[in-house]
Each structure stands twice: as structure tokens, then as C-alpha cells.
C-alpha positions as a Python dict, from the first residue, in 0.01 Angstrom:
ca = {
    (1, 'M'): (0, 0, 0),
    (2, 'A'): (-124, -146, -327),
    (3, 'F'): (11, -460, -495),
    (4, 'A'): (64, -260, -813),
    (5, 'Q'): (344, -71, -638),
    (6, 'L'): (548, -390, -584),
    (7, 'Q'): (646, -415, -950),
    (8, 'L'): (605, -792, -956),
    (9, 'A'): (695, -993, -1266),
    (10, 'A'): (419, -990, -1527),
    (11, 'P'): (304, -1355, -1468),
    (12, 'L'): (280, -1299, -1092),
    (13, 'A'): (107, -961, -1129),
    (14, 'R'): (-149, -1117, -1362),
    (15, 'A'): (-228, -1395, -1115),
    (16, 'V'): (-257, -1151, -825),
    (17, 'S'): (-489, -929, -1024),
    (18, 'E'): (-713, -1225, -1117),
    (19, 'M'): (-734, -1325, -752),
    (20, 'G'): (-872, -982, -667),
    (21, 'Y'): (-578, -859, -461),
    (22, 'E'): (-564, -479, -451),
    (23, 'S'): (-434, -345, -121),
    (24, 'M'): (-198, -529, 109),
    (25, 'T'): (-263, -638, 466),
    (26, 'P'): (-27, -506, 740),
    (27, 'I'): (187, -823, 743),
    (28, 'Q'): (214, -816, 365),
    (29, 'A'): (305, -449, 354),
    (30, 'Q'): (587, -501, 606),
    (31, 'A'): (717, -844, 509),
    (32, 'I'): (714, -841, 128),
    (33, 'P'): (969, -556, 81),
    (34, 'V'): (1202, -714, 341),
    (35, 'V'): (1187, -1060, 176),
    (36, 'L'): (1250, -903, -163),
    (37, 'Q'): (1575, -768, -21),
    (38, 'G'): (1681, -1121, 76),
    (39, 'R'): (1675, -1060, 454),
    (40, 'D'): (1578, -1317, 716),
    (41, 'V'): (1241, -1245, 881),
    (42, 'M'): (1093, -1325, 1218),
    (43, 'G'): (726, -1239, 1191),
    (44, 'A'): (442, -1247, 1442),
    (45, 'A'): (91, -1238, 1297),
    (46, 'Q'): (-236, -1411, 1367),
    (47, 'T'): (-383, -1653, 1118),
    (48, 'G'): (-608, -1502, 854),
    (49, 'T'): (-389, -1195, 807),
    (50, 'G'): (-248, -1292, 466),
    (51, 'K'): (77, -1454, 575),
    (52, 'T'): (85, -1692, 280),
    (53, 'A'): (103, -1415, 24),
    (54, 'A'): (350, -1230, 249),
    (55, 'F'): (614, -1496, 193),
    (56, 'A'): (501, -1676, -125),
    (57, 'L'): (488, -1377, -358),
    (58, 'P'): (837, -1237, -282),
    (59, 'L'): (989, -1587, -294),
    (60, 'L'): (836, -1652, -635),
    (61, 'Q'): (954, -1309, -752),
    (62, 'R'): (1314, -1388, -649),
    (63, 'L'): (1293, -1738, -807),
    (64, 'M'): (1187, -1598, -1145),
    (65, 'K'): (1554, -1578, -1243),
    (66, 'H'): (1561, -1962, -1239),
    (67, 'E'): (1244, -1998, -1448),
    (68, 'N'): (1283, -2224, -1752),
    (69, 'S'): (1060, -2431, -1977),
    (70, 'S'): (1282, -2739, -1977),
    (71, 'T'): (1117, -3074, -1906),
    (72, 'S'): (1432, -3211, -1747),
    (73, 'P'): (1396, -3269, -1368),
    (74, 'A'): (1757, -3156, -1326),
    (75, 'R'): (1655, -2805, -1441),
    (76, 'H'): (1389, -2786, -1165),
    (77, 'P'): (1561, -2852, -831),
    (78, 'V'): (1399, -2761, -499),
    (79, 'R'): (1486, -2395, -434),
    (80, 'A'): (1221, -2298, -179),
    (81, 'L'): (1106, -2517, 111),
    (82, 'V'): (793, -2435, 314),
    (83, 'L'): (737, -2635, 634),
    (84, 'L'): (403, -2644, 814),
    (85, 'P'): (264, -2840, 1113),
    (86, 'T'): (-55, -2996, 974),
    (87, 'R'): (-173, -3162, 656),
    (88, 'E'): (-465, -2922, 611),
    (89, 'L'): (-245, -2615, 636),
    (90, 'A'): (17, -2765, 402),
    (91, 'D'): (-249, -2843, 142),
    (92, 'Q'): (-397, -2494, 160),
    (93, 'V'): (-59, -2320, 126),
    (94, 'A'): (29, -2544, -170),
    (95, 'Q'): (-294, -2450, -343),
    (96, 'Q'): (-220, -2080, -294),
    (97, 'V'): (133, -2118, -430),
    (98, 'K'): (-3, -2293, -740),
    (99, 'L'): (-248, -2007, -799),
    (100, 'Y'): (28, -1744, -769),
    (101, 'A'): (262, -1936, -1003),
    (102, 'K'): (8, -2062, -1257),
    (103, 'Y'): (132, -1829, -1533),
    (104, 'T'): (498, -1914, -1474),
    (105, 'N'): (701, -2222, -1563),
    (106, 'M'): (786, -2293, -1201),
    (107, 'R'): (661, -2610, -1045),
    (108, 'S'): (537, -2680, -692),
    (109, 'T'): (401, -2976, -499),
    (110, 'V'): (305, -3075, -145),
    (111, 'V'): (396, -3382, 61),
    (112, 'F'): (231, -3480, 390),
    (113, 'G'): (153, -3792, 585),
    (114, 'G'): (-163, -3999, 584),
    (115, 'M'): (-140, -4068, 210),
    (116, 'D'): (51, -4305, -14),
    (117, 'M'): (406, -4193, -90),
    (118, 'K'): (406, -4314, -452),
    (119, 'P'): (212, -4025, -611),
    (120, 'Q'): (420, -3778, -409),
    (121, 'T'): (739, -3952, -524),
    (122, 'L'): (635, -3921, -888),
    (123, 'E'): (582, -3546, -848),
    (124, 'L'): (919, -3504, -675),
    (125, 'K'): (1098, -3699, -948),
    (126, 'K'): (961, -3459, -1211),
    (127, 'G'): (1137, -3171, -1035),
    (128, 'V'): (981, -2885, -837),
    (129, 'E'): (1108, -2539, -743),
    (130, 'V'): (873, -2492, -444),
    (131, 'L'): (818, -2783, -203),
    (132, 'V'): (552, -2751, 66),
    (133, 'A'): (573, -3022, 333),
    (134, 'T'): (510, -3141, 684),
    (135, 'P'): (832, -3237, 866),
    (136, 'G'): (761, -3607, 922),
    (137, 'R'): (673, -3695, 561),
    (138, 'L'): (957, -3481, 424),
    (139, 'L'): (1206, -3684, 629),
    (140, 'D'): (1055, -4002, 485),
    (141, 'H'): (1124, -3872, 131),
    (142, 'I'): (1474, -3758, 225),
    (143, 'E'): (1560, -4101, 363),
    (144, 'A'): (1413, -4261, 50),
    (145, 'K'): (1632, -4024, -160),
    (146, 'N'): (1322, -3880, -330),
    (147, 'A'): (1398, -3523, -221),
    (148, 'V'): (1735, -3349, -260),
    (149, 'L'): (1765, -3022, -73),
    (150, 'N'): (2123, -2915, -150),
    (151, 'Q'): (2013, -2624, -373),
    (152, 'V'): (1751, -2474, -139),
    (153, 'E'): (1780, -2095, -124),
    (154, 'Y'): (1472, -2010, 88),
    (155, 'V'): (1318, -2182, 391),
    (156, 'V'): (984, -2086, 546),
    (157, 'L'): (886, -2211, 893),
    (158, 'D'): (517, -2127, 911),
    (159, 'E'): (321, -2173, 1237),
    (160, 'A'): (653, -2244, 1404),
    (161, 'D'): (508, -2232, 1755),
    (162, 'R'): (258, -2501, 1665),
    (163, 'M'): (533, -2723, 1522),
    (164, 'L'): (720, -2695, 1854),
    (165, 'D'): (402, -2777, 2047),
    (166, 'I'): (351, -3094, 1842),
    (167, 'G'): (709, -3198, 1903),
    (168, 'F'): (862, -3136, 1561),
    (169, 'L'): (1177, -2966, 1692),
    (170, 'P'): (1404, -3274, 1642),
    (171, 'D'): (1262, -3320, 1290),
    (172, 'L'): (1318, -2951, 1210),
    (173, 'Q'): (1676, -2974, 1327),
    (174, 'R'): (1741, -3276, 1105),
    (175, 'I'): (1582, -3112, 801),
    (176, 'L'): (1773, -2787, 845),
    (177, 'S'): (2097, -2986, 870),
    (178, 'Y'): (2043, -3102, 507),
    (179, 'L'): (2019, -2746, 376),
    (180, 'P'): (2295, -2515, 258),
    (181, 'K'): (2420, -2276, 523),
    (182, 'Q'): (2384, -1982, 285),
    (183, 'R'): (2008, -1937, 263),
    (184, 'T'): (1724, -1702, 352),
    (185, 'T'): (1509, -1820, 645),
    (186, 'L'): (1162, -1685, 720),
    (187, 'L'): (997, -1775, 1050),
    (188, 'F'): (630, -1696, 1118),
    (189, 'S'): (460, -1759, 1448),
    (190, 'A'): (144, -1644, 1625),
    (191, 'T'): (347, -1588, 1944),
    (192, 'F'): (705, -1504, 2035),
    (193, 'S'): (752, -1756, 2314),
    (194, 'P'): (1098, -1818, 2464),
    (195, 'E'): (1121, -2141, 2261),
    (196, 'I'): (1054, -1954, 1936),
    (197, 'K'): (1319, -1696, 2024),
    (198, 'R'): (1576, -1973, 2088),
    (199, 'L'): (1486, -2134, 1752),
    (200, 'A'): (1527, -1799, 1576),
    (201, 'N'): (1864, -1734, 1740),
    (202, 'S'): (1986, -2076, 1623),
    (203, 'Y'): (1886, -2063, 1259),
    (204, 'L'): (1817, -1701, 1156),
    (205, 'Q'): (2093, -1457, 1063),
    (206, 'D'): (2034, -1096, 1169),
    (207, 'P'): (1655, -1126, 1119),
    (208, 'V'): (1415, -838, 1076),
    (209, 'T'): (1141, -864, 1339),
    (210, 'I'): (793, -787, 1210),
    (211, 'E'): (504, -772, 1456),
    (212, 'V'): (174, -654, 1311),
    (213, 'A'): (-34, -714, 1626),
    (214, 'R'): (27, -723, 1994),
    (215, 'S'): (165, -1062, 2091),
    (216, 'N'): (-119, -1308, 2172),
    (217, 'A'): (-382, -1042, 2096),
    (218, 'T'): (-722, -1151, 1969),
    (219, 'A'): (-873, -989, 1663),
    (220, 'S'): (-1075, -678, 1740),
    (221, 'T'): (-1349, -790, 1501),
    (222, 'V'): (-1433, -1098, 1714),
    (223, 'E'): (-1710, -1060, 1976),
    (224, 'Q'): (-1612, -1278, 2273),
    (225, 'H'): (-1850, -1426, 2535),
    (226, 'F'): (-1786, -1658, 2826),
    (227, 'Y'): (-2096, -1836, 2960),
    (228, 'S'): (-2118, -2016, 3292),
    (229, 'V'): (-2263, -2354, 3193),
    (230, 'G'): (-2254, -2694, 3365),
    (231, 'D'): (-2122, -2991, 3173),
    (232, 'D'): (-2469, -3142, 3139),
    (233, 'D'): (-2618, -2820, 2994),
    (234, 'K'): (-2357, -2736, 2728),
    (235, 'R'): (-2543, -2893, 2436),
    (236, 'H'): (-2860, -2722, 2548),
    (237, 'A'): (-2679, -2388, 2559),
    (238, 'L'): (-2529, -2448, 2216),
    (239, 'H'): (-2876, -2499, 2062),
    (240, 'Q'): (-3005, -2187, 2238),
    (241, 'I'): (-2728, -1956, 2115),
    (242, 'L'): (-2744, -2090, 1760),
    (243, 'R'): (-3119, -2026, 1758),
    (244, 'Q'): (-3094, -1679, 1915),
    (245, 'R'): (-2823, -1562, 1676),
    (246, 'G'): (-2971, -1733, 1368),
    (247, 'M'): (-2637, -1892, 1280),
    (248, 'K'): (-2608, -2138, 997),
    (249, 'Q'): (-2252, -2265, 1047),
    (250, 'A'): (-1994, -2275, 1323),
    (251, 'F'): (-1683, -2449, 1453),
    (252, 'V'): (-1721, -2639, 1783),
    (253, 'F'): (-1393, -2716, 1959),
    (254, 'V'): (-1345, -2994, 2217),
    (255, 'N'): (-1035, -3118, 2397),
    (256, 'S'): (-1038, -3490, 2315),
    (257, 'K'): (-1082, -3711, 2010),
    (258, 'L'): (-1330, -3932, 2194),
    (259, 'G'): (-1532, -3633, 2307),
    (260, 'C'): (-1528, -3495, 1953),
    (261, 'A'): (-1677, -3810, 1803),
    (262, 'R'): (-1942, -3847, 2071),
    (263, 'L'): (-2052, -3483, 2063),
    (264, 'A'): (-2083, -3497, 1681),
    (265, 'R'): (-2308, -3806, 1707),
    (266, 'S'): (-2521, -3642, 1976),
    (267, 'L'): (-2571, -3319, 1780),
    (268, 'E'): (-2653, -3521, 1469),
    (269, 'R'): (-2930, -3702, 1659),
    (270, 'E'): (-3063, -3366, 1772),
    (271, 'G'): (-3118, -3248, 1415),
    (272, 'L'): (-2800, -3059, 1333),
    (273, 'K'): (-2594, -3159, 1031),
    (274, 'T'): (-2263, -3230, 1197),
    (275, 'T'): (-1926, -3382, 1109),
    (276, 'A'): (-1621, -3453, 1323),
    (277, 'L'): (-1261, -3361, 1247),
    (278, 'H'): (-986, -3506, 1466),
    (279, 'G'): (-651, -3681, 1449),
    (280, 'D'): (-791, -4036, 1412),
    (281, 'K'): (-962, -3947, 1085),
    (282, 'S'): (-785, -4054, 767),
    (283, 'Q'): (-665, -3784, 532),
    (284, 'D'): (-945, -3863, 287),
    (285, 'E'): (-1208, -3834, 562),
    (286, 'R'): (-1065, -3504, 682),
    (287, 'L'): (-1062, -3355, 332),
    (288, 'K'): (-1421, -3471, 273),
    (289, 'A'): (-1534, -3316, 602),
    (290, 'L'): (-1371, -2983, 517),
    (291, 'D'): (-1518, -2987, 167),
    (292, 'A'): (-1868, -3056, 298),
    (293, 'F'): (-1838, -2767, 544),
    (294, 'K'): (-1713, -2529, 274),
    (295, 'K'): (-2006, -2625, 48),
    (296, 'G'): (-2259, -2564, 325),
    (297, 'E'): (-2364, -2927, 345),
    (298, 'V'): (-2267, -2935, 715),
    (299, 'D'): (-2387, -2697, 988),
    (300, 'L'): (-2132, -2771, 1260),
    (301, 'L'): (-1772, -2883, 1233),
    (302, 'V'): (-1682, -3044, 1565),
    (303, 'C'): (-1305, -3060, 1591),
    (304, 'T'): (-1005, -3086, 1816),
    (305, 'D'): (-709, -2847, 1806),
    (306, 'V'): (-572, -3033, 1501),
    (307, 'A'): (-799, -2797, 1307),
    (308, 'A'): (-734, -2489, 1518),
    (309, 'R'): (-458, -2362, 1290),
    (310, 'G'): (-442, -2291, 924),
    (311, 'L'): (-800, -2374, 824),
    (312, 'D'): (-875, -2091, 584),
    (313, 'I'): (-1252, -2115, 549),
    (314, 'K'): (-1418, -1787, 464),
    (315, 'D'): (-1722, -1642, 637),
    (316, 'V'): (-1735, -1869, 940),
    (317, 'P'): (-1967, -1667, 1167),
    (318, 'A'): (-1892, -1829, 1499),
    (319, 'V'): (-1656, -2048, 1702),
    (320, 'F'): (-1775, -2238, 2011),
    (321, 'N'): (-1530, -2357, 2274),
    (322, 'F'): (-1739, -2647, 2401),
    (323, 'D'): (-1439, -2728, 2621),
    (324, 'V'): (-1208, -2453, 2746),
    (325, 'P'): (-864, -2530, 2596),
    (326, 'F'): (-593, -2658, 2829),
    (327, 'N'): (-338, -2429, 2665),
    (328, 'A'): (-430, -2059, 2677),
    (329, 'E'): (-255, -1993, 2342),
    (330, 'D'): (-487, -2244, 2176),
    (331, 'Y'): (-777, -2014, 2269),
    (332, 'V'): (-627, -1742, 2051),
    (333, 'H'): (-583, -1980, 1761),
    (334, 'R'): (-931, -2131, 1797),
    (335, 'I'): (-1115, -1802, 1782),
    (336, 'G'): (-891, -1695, 1495),
    (337, 'R'): (-1109, -1916, 1272),
    (338, 'T'): (-1376, -1643, 1274),
    (339, 'G'): (-1355, -1268, 1211),
    (340, 'R'): (-1100, -1317, 933),
    (341, 'A'): (-997, -1052, 682),
    (342, 'G'): (-1185, -774, 866),
    (343, 'A'): (-1518, -960, 889),
    (344, 'S'): (-1706, -971, 1218),
    (345, 'G'): (-1720, -1295, 1416),
    (346, 'L'): (-1846, -1448, 1739),
    (347, 'A'): (-1646, -1655, 1988),
    (348, 'V'): (-1844, -1836, 2262),
    (349, 'S'): (-1682, -2033, 2545),
    (350, 'F'): (-1874, -2261, 2782),
    (351, 'V'): (-1713, -2246, 3128),
    (352, 'S'): (-1789, -2503, 3396),
    (353, 'P'): (-1681, -2463, 3762),
    (354, 'K'): (-1373, -2681, 3712),
    (355, 'D'): (-1242, -2447, 3436),
    (356, 'A'): (-1161, -2153, 3664),
    (357, 'R'): (-784, -2197, 3640),
    (358, 'L'): (-793, -2230, 3258),
    (359, 'V'): (-998, -1910, 3229),
    (360, 'A'): (-751, -1729, 3453),
    (361, 'D'): (-469, -1837, 3218),
    (362, 'I'): (-659, -1698, 2919),
    (363, 'E'): (-720, -1372, 3107),
    (364, 'K'): (-349, -1337, 3173),
    (365, 'L'): (-257, -1414, 2811),
    (366, 'I'): (-498, -1177, 2634),
    (367, 'K'): (-472, -914, 2911),
    (368, 'T'): (-849, -874, 2929),
    (369, 'K'): (-1082, -917, 3225),
    (370, 'I'): (-1326, -1203, 3157),
    (371, 'E'): (-1680, -1177, 3292),
    (372, 'L'): (-1892, -1495, 3307),
    (373, 'E'): (-2246, -1454, 3175),
    (374, 'P'): (-2554, -1673, 3235),
    (375, 'V'): (-2728, -1831, 2939),
    (376, 'E'): (-3080, -1700, 2890),
    (377, 'Y'): (-3304, -1983, 2776),
    (378, 'D'): (-3640, -1947, 2603),
    (379, 'E'): (-3944, -2050, 2808),
    (380, 'D'): (-4056, -2295, 2544),
    (381, 'K'): (-3711, -2444, 2501),
    (382, 'P'): (-3702, -2809, 2390),
    (383, 'D'): (-3556, -3044, 2646),
    (384, 'I'): (-3246, -3148, 2462),
    (385, 'R'): (-3134, -3354, 2757),
    (386, 'R'): (-3414, -3603, 2696),
    (387, 'Q'): (-3223, -3722, 2398),
    (388, 'G'): (-2914, -3813, 2598),
    (389, 'R'): (-2645, -3653, 2808),
    (390, 'F'): (-2293, -3574, 2700),
    (391, 'N'): (-2064, -3567, 2998),
    (392, 'E'): (-1687, -3540, 2943),
    (393, 'G'): (-1663, -3831, 2701),
    (394, 'R'): (-1839, -4074, 2933),
    (395, 'R'): (-2120, -4308, 2833),
    (396, 'L'): (-2442, -4161, 2695),
    (397, 'Y'): (-2726, -4213, 2942),
    (398, 'E'): (-3081, -4208, 2823),
    (399, 'Q'): (-3323, -4032, 3058),
    (400, 'T'): (-3684, -4137, 3094),
    (401, 'E'): (-3947, -3897, 2962),
    (402, 'E'): (-4182, -3728, 3204),
    (403, 'R'): (-4543, -3845, 3213),
    (404, 'S'): (-4783, -3625, 3023),
    (405, 'E'): (-5077, -3682, 3268),
    (406, 'P'): (-5110, -3465, 3582),
    (407, 'R'): (-5048, -3627, 3915),
    (408, 'G'): (-5419, -3650, 4008),
    (409, 'E'): (-5521, -3810, 3680),
    (410, 'R'): (-5274, -4092, 3673),
    (411, 'R'): (-5420, -4434, 3634),
    (412, 'T'): (-5442, -4631, 3956),
    (413, 'A'): (-5463, -4977, 3807),
    (414, 'P'): (-5320, -5235, 4046),
    (415, 'R'): (-4977, -5340, 3952),
    (416, 'E'): (-4913, -5699, 3876),
    (417, 'S'): (-4727, -5858, 4165),
    (418, 'R'): (-4374, -5942, 4075),
    (419, 'R'): (-4299, -6140, 4395),
    (420, 'P'): (-4178, -6494, 4341),
    (421, 'S'): (-4425, -6773, 4434),
    (422, 'A'): (-4382, -6933, 4780),
    (423, 'P'): (-4203, -7269, 4791),
    (424, 'P'): (-4424, -7582, 4855),
    (425, 'Q'): (-4472, -7678, 5224),
    (426, 'D'): (-4523, -8013, 5399),
    (427, 'P'): (-4856, -8015, 5591),
    (428, 'F'): (-4701, -8230, 5865),
    (429, 'F'): (-4512, -7929, 5994),
    (430, 'N'): (-4833, -7725, 6017),
    (431, 'Q'): (-5009, -7966, 6261),
    (432, 'P'): (-5056, -7860, 6628),
    (433, 'Y'): (-4830, -8003, 6901),
    (434, 'E'): (-4943, -8339, 7053),
    (435, 'S'): (-4803, -8495, 7374),
    (436, 'T'): (-4644, -8843, 7344),
    (437, 'E'): (-4649, -8945, 7718),
    (438, 'A'): (-4922, -9214, 7682),
    (439, 'A'): (-4762, -9379, 7393),
    (440, 'A'): (-4666, -9742, 7484),
    (441, 'E'): (-4430, -9800, 7208),
    (442, 'P'): (-4103, -9616, 7209),
    (443, 'A'): (-4030, -9381, 6935),
    (444, 'P'): (-3880, -9544, 6632),
    (445, 'W'): (-3551, -9365, 6681),
    (446, 'E'): (-3532, -9486, 7043),
    (447, 'A'): (-3573, -9860, 6964),
    (448, 'V'): (-3264, -10073, 7025),
    (449, 'A'): (-3140, -10211, 6703),
    (450, 'K'): (-3103, -10593, 6693),
    (451, 'P'): (-2754, -10715, 6623),
    (452, 'A'): (-2733, -10825, 6270),
    (453, 'G'): (-2622, -11183, 6200),
    (454, 'R'): (-2281, -11250, 6065),
    (455, 'V'): (-2283, -11250, 5695),
    (456, 'V'): (-2016, -11453, 5518),
    (457, 'S'): (-1901, -11341, 5183),
    (458, 'A'): (-1975, -11580, 4899),
    (459, 'N'): (-1612, -11561, 4793),
    (460, 'I'): (-1485, -11719, 5122),
    (461, 'R'): (-1490, -12098, 5140),
    (462, 'P'): (-1611, -12234, 5480),
    (463, 'K'): (-1357, -12413, 5700),
    (464, 'R'): (-1387, -12793, 5727),
    (465, 'K'): (-1449, -12940, 6076),
    (466, 'V'): (-1120, -13126, 6102),
    (467, 'A'): (-1142, -13187, 6481),
    (468, 'A'): (-1464, -13383, 6448),
    (469, 'L'): (-1309, -13619, 6198),
    (470, 'F'): (-1015, -13697, 6430),
    (471, 'N'): (-1247, -13782, 6720),
    (472, 'K'): (-1451, -14021, 6509),
    (473, 'S'): (-1140, -14211, 6392),
    (474, 'E'): (-1022, -14256, 6753),
    (475, 'E'): (-1353, -14417, 6856),
    (476, 'T'): (-1330, -14669, 6571),
    (477, 'S'): (-978, -14785, 6658),
    (478, 'S'): (-1072, -14847, 7022),
}
């Protein structure tokens, strides 16, 4: 089905034509007519299938009746709210909405955490028809009375399963409580888990279910390989596959923020232009990393699952699962970064012996038998491990280089003794034994000590001989 058949308003049709849109993707062909009718939608589609246009274009078409050129903020209340789980995804959706609405008088903005609230507050005070937001920052603006949602007509919950995984359900419930009960709600998710179905039953009214691909299916354009690799050999295998395939850029996924930072540093030392993307990065650092990757200034983007959803970067040839994801559904979302919009892609997973249970979970989810393959190394492969070993986020250990000389030609120079010098000895104890039987004098220690004379302290006055004086006086009187 072609976009020309939708009979969009002239400003929207002009923008779509300039963006090169001709024929619709399956999710667009099924969702757009339903949303134009004002029905609630529960849609399942993988990322990269054109979901943004599937909900943004019909919403803008229905909001055209409110279009006006007034500069008064009161004439531009929030009428459509789009909620997304991550900052990157929110920013990308907001950019797409601006492109679709650039020839209209409707306003849009995006609010997300990690940035100062003041610029966002200024945009909200001007009035916007379409507000794209992450749940946490939107609640901040609601509590600060910067955002008023009592005239919202349309709500979009994009990547709803990811929002539940992150723990946004209480925030979503609070936000939805601020909205009018009479509204159109669109829910899009990569999977229809029991939690998603409960959420849909709570907030959607008689929704139309749209499923353009088998639940949890991987794209048919992605070539998937699982290699049996030990933890110490993963970096070596990564270099080998990049060299064999002649790849210029790729995503490398790991399970921890610490492991992400350390792997990026190790690959950088090994000559690959690498940057890290994880939750501890500031928003400015994350945007710079994405921009550098898009411009081709970076070969590898090492990231955690914070980047597994919503990153719309065209022509990414490969995705490497350096660590097998703990959650099998994250595998589907990780490899969804490649093979987008009908292009071919490569997904490589490094499996160590301890990952057997995780691989079994992936097998069960995608309903495909997984065969582990060995990595074929070149004979003249460089010993990457000389430059350090990456082992599950632990310390980097430097290994000593092998000697270049053969065994027989090694130098045999005597080593300098490193023993401590002996302590000095008394020569008396080295003399031979001599008998002491003929000795006349007793040994010094056997001599009887003479009793020492009584010593009177100088502080004691001697007693006077009083008796002698009495005797002398008696002789005189007689």
C-alpha cells in the first residue's frame, strides 16, 4: 500500500514525500487505517519496522483540526502524549515527529532525564500539541506544574515491555491517572507477555490487535551464528571475525557497565576505534558517542542493554553478543539493531561453557535449534592476549611476552646471586673443643662471690655511741 492512498493533509503529505516514503511497511499498512478511525491499538512489531510513522502520522492527521497559528500557549495544549523507556529512543521519536509536522503549525517537544529541566520547562510553557517523554522526567514536570495533561486525546506507550522491565509500571499508572478517561490509547511492544496483556486489559478499550511478525521472532534478514569461545578468547575471536568479514562497524553488547567500560578500553588499545555506551554515561556523553558512531568516526560501539532498544542507526552490518544476555528477550532486541528495513545483517554470539542455560532459553524463545560453531583462526593471527586479558570485568593482567630466541640459543650468562649476605660470626665459636680438667683456677662463673660490705646511704646520719659516754661518766664520779 502506498502513502499516496492515505489521503493525508497536504502539509503531512509534503513532508512524507520529501522523506522519501513511498510504500508502507506491514505495521504501517495495518495500524495507520485503524488509528485514523480512532480505535485503540495493541501492536506487536520488532524495532526497525516503521512503528514511529505507524502512530505519528495518523495522530498528526487527526490533530490537524486543532491546528492554529496563534502564539498563545493556551491555544496549544498537550493533545498527544508519547511515552518511551529510554532517552535515546525518546529523542529519536521526537525528531521524527518534528520532521512529519514541519509544514504544520503544530508544536512538539521532548522531555527526558539526565538534562537540566529549565530548557524543557521553557518549551512546555510555550505550548505543545505533541509531547514525547520518558515517564520519570514527565512526572517531575507534572509535580512542578509545568505540564498539564487534562486535554490529552491520544496516548502512545511505545516499547511497553521494556518500560515494564525497567520498572516504570508505577510511574505509568500515575501518569495515566492524570489523563482524561475518554482518549485513544496505542500500545506497541516487541512481545505480548502476560504482563503486557494485563496492562492492555487495564487501560485499552476494545483494542484492535495487530501482529505483523510471529511473537519473539527474529528478522529473516539477519544471519545468526553462535560460536563456542572461552572467556579469555572472546576478544581474539572478535578481531578474527571482523577481519574475515571485512566489517567496518558493529555493535558489541555486554551485560555489565563495568565490563562495558573495560572492554572498550581494551579494544581501543588493540587498535580499534571504540566508544562505550552505558547507564553511567551522562546524556551529553551518550549523544556524542551515538553521533560519532553515525558519522563513522567510531568502529565499535560497546554498549549495555540500555542501547538495545530504539537506536535507529542505519546500515549497521553486525551485532556481537560478547556476553550472552541474561534475558532471552533481550537477545531479540539486541540483534534487531542490524538487518533493519530489509537490509541484510549479521548477529554473532560468543558462548562460553557457563552460558548453556541462557542459550537454551534463547532456543525456546525463538523456536530455533542453535548449533555451536568453532572459531577458525588464521595461522598468522596476532596474539591479542599479549596485550591483556579481559575476564568478566576482573582486573586486566598483563602477560609476559615469549622469548624470540630458540631454546638452544639462549644466553647462559650466570645470574647474579640474589641471596642475602651471611650475618657476621664470632671466631670464638669456631675454635675446636679443649678440655679444662688441668685448669687450677675455677671457672669464673664457679668462683664464690665475696660478700659485699655494708654500704650506708649518705642521707642517713650515723647513730651516736651513747652507751660509751655513760660508762665514762660513771668512772669519773667514782
